[in-house]
GROMACS .gro file of N, CA and C in nm:
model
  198
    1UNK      N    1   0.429  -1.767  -3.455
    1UNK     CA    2   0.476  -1.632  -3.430
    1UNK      C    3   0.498  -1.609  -3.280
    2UNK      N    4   0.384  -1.634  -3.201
    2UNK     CA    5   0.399  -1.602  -3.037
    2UNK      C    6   0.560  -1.772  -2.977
    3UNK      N    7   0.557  -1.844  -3.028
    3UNK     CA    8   0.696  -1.926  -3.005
    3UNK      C    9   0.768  -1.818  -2.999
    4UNK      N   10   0.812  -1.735  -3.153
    4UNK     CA   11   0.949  -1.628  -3.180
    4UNK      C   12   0.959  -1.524  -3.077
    5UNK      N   13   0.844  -1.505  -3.043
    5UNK     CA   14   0.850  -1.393  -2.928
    5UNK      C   15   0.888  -1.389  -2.771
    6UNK      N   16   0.827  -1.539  -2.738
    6UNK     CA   17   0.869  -1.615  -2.657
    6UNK      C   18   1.003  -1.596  -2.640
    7UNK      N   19   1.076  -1.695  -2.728
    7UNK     CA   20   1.216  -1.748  -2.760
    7UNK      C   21   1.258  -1.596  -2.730
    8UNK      N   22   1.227  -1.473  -2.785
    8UNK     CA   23   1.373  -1.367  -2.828
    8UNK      C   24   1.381  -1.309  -2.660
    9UNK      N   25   1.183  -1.302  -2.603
    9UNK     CA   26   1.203  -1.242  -2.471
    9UNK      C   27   1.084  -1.352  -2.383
   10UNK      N   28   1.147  -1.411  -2.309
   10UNK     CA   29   1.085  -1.494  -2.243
   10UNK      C   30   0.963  -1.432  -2.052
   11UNK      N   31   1.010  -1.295  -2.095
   11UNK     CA   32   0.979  -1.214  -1.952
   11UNK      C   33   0.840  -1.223  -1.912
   12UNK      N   34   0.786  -1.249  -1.818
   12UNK     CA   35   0.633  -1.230  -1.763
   12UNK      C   36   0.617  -1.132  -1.822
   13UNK      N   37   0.642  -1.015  -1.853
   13UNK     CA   38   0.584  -0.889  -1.861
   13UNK      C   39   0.584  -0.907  -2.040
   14UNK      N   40   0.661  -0.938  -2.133
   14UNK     CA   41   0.620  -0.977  -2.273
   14UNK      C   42   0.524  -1.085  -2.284
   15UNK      N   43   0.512  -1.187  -2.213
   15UNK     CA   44   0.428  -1.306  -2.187
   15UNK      C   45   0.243  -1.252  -2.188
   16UNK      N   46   0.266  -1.150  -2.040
   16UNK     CA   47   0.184  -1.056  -2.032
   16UNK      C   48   0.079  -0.994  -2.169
   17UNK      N   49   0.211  -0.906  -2.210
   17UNK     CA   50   0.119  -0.827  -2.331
   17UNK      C   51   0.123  -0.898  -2.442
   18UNK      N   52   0.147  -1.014  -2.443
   18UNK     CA   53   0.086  -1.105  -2.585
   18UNK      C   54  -0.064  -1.155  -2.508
   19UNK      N   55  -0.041  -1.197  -2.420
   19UNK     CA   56  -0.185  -1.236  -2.352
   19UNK      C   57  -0.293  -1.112  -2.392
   20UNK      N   58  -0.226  -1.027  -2.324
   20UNK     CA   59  -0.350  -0.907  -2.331
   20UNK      C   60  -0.373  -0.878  -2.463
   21UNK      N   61  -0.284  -0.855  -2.558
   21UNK     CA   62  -0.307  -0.865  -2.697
   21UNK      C   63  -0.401  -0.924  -2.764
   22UNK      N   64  -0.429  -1.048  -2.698
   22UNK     CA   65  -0.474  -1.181  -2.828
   22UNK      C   66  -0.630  -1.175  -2.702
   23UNK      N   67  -0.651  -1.201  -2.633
   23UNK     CA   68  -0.752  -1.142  -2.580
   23UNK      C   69  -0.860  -1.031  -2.617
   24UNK      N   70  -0.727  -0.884  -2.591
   24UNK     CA   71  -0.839  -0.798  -2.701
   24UNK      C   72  -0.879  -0.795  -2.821
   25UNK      N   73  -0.807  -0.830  -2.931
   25UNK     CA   74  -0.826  -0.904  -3.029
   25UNK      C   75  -0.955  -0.976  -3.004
   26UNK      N   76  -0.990  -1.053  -2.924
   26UNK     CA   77  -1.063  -1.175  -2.901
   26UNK      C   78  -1.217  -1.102  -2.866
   27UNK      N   79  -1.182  -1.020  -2.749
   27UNK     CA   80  -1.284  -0.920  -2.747
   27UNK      C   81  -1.370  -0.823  -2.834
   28UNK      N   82  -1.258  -0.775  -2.914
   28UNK     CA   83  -1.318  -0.676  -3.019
   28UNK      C   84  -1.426  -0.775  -3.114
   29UNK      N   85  -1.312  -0.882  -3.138
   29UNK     CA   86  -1.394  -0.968  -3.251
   29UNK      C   87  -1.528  -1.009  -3.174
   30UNK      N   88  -1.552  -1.044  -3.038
   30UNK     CA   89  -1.653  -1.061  -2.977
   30UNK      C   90  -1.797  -0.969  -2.990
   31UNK      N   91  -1.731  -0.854  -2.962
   31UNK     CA   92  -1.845  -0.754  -2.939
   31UNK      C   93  -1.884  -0.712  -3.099
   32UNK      N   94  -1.813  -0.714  -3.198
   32UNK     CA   95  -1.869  -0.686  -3.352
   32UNK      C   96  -1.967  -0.838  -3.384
   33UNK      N   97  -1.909  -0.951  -3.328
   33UNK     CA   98  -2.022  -1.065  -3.353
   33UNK      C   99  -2.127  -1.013  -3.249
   34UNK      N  100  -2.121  -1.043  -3.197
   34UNK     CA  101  -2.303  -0.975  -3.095
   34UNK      C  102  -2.361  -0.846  -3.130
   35UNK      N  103  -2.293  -0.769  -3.164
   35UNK     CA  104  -2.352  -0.623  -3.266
   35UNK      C  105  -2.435  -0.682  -3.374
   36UNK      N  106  -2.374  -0.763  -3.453
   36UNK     CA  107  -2.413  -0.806  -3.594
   36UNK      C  108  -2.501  -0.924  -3.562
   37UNK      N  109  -2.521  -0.954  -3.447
   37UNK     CA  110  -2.616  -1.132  -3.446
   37UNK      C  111  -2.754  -1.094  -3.419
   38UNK      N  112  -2.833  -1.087  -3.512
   38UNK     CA  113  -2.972  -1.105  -3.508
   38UNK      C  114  -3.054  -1.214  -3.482
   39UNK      N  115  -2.989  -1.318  -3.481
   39UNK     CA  116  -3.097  -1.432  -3.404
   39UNK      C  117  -3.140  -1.393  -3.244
   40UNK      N  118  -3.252  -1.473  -3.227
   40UNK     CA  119  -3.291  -1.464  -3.121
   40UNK      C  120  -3.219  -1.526  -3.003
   41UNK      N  121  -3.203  -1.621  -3.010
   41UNK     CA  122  -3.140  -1.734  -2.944
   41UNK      C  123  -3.072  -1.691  -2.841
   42UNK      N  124  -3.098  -1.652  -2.721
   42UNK     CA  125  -3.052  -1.634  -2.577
   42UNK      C  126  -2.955  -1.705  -2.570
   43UNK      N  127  -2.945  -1.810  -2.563
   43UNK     CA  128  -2.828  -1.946  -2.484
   43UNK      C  129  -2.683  -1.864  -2.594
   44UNK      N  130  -2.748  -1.861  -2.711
   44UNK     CA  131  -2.620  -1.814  -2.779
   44UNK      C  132  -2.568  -1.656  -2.746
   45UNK      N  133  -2.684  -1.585  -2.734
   45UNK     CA  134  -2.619  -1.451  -2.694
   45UNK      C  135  -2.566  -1.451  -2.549
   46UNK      N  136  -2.595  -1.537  -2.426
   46UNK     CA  137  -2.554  -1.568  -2.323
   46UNK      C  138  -2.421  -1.584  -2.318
   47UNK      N  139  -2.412  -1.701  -2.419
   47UNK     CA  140  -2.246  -1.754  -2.406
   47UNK      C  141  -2.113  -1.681  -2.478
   48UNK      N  142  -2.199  -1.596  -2.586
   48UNK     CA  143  -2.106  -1.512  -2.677
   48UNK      C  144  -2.056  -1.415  -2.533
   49UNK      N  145  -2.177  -1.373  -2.459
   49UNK     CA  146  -2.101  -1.246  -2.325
   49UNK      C  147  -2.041  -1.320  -2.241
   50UNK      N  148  -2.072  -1.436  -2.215
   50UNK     CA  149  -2.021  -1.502  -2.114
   50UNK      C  150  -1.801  -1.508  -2.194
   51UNK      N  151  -1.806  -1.515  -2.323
   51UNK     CA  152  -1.667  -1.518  -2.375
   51UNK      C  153  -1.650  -1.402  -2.354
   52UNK      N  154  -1.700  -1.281  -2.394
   52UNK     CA  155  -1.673  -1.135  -2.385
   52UNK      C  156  -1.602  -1.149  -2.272
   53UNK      N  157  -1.660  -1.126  -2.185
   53UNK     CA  158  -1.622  -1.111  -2.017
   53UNK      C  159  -1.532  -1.200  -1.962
   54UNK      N  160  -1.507  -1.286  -2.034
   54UNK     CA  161  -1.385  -1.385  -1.973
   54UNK      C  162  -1.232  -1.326  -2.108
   55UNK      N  163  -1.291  -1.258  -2.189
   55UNK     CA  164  -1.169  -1.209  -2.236
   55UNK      C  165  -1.114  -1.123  -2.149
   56UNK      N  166  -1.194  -1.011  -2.114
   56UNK     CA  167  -1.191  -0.875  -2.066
   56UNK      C  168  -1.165  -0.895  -1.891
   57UNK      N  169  -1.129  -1.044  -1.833
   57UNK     CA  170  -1.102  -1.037  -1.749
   57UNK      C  171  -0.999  -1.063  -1.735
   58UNK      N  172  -0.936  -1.164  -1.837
   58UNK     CA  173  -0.769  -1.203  -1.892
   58UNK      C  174  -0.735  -1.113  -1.883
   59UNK      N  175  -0.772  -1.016  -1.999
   59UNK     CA  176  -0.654  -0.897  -2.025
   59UNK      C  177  -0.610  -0.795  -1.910
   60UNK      N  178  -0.721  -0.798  -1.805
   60UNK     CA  179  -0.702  -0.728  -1.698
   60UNK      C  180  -0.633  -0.813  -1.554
   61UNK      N  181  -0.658  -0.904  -1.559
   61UNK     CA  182  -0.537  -1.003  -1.464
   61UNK      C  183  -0.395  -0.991  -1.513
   62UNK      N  184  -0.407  -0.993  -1.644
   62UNK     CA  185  -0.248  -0.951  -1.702
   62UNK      C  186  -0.137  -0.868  -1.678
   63UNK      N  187  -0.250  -0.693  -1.642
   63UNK     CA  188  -0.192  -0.642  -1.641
   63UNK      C  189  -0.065  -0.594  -1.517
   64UNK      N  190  -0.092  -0.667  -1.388
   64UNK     CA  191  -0.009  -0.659  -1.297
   64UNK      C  192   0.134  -0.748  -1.325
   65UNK      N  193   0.119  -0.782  -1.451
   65UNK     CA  194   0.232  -0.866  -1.503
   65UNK      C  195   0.347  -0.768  -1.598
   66UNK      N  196   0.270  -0.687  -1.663
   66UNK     CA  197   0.326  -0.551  -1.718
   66UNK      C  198   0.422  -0.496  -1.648
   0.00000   0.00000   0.00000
C-alpha cells in the first residue's frame, strides 16, 4: 500500500505523513501494550519505552517535512 502512495505522490511532505502515520500507529499500539503488561520484568518495560519514545521522536522529526 505505502509503494501506491509513493508512486501516485512521491513529495517529502507525503513521505512525511506516512512516516508520522505508521509511527503513531506504532505508538498508540505501544502505550496500550505497557498499560496492559503486568509482568514485572523491568528490561522489558525499559525497552517497550525505550520504542515508545523512539516512535514519538520520528513522528516529530517528520514534521518539518510537512
Amino acid at each position: 500500500m505505502s509503494t501506491f502512495k509513493t508512486l501516485a505522490d512521491p513529495s517529502a511532505s507525503n513521505i512525511a505523513e506516512m512516516v508520522i502515520q505508521g509511527n503513531t500507529m506504532g505508538a498508540t499500539k505501544s502505550t496500550r501494550h505497557l498499560g496492559d503488561y503486568a509482568g514485572g520484568n523491568r528490561e522489558i518495560r525499559n525497552l517497550a519505552e525505550r520504542l515508545l519514545h523512539t516512535e514519538e521522536a520520528n513522528a516529530a522529526q517528520m514534521k518539518q517535512f510537512l
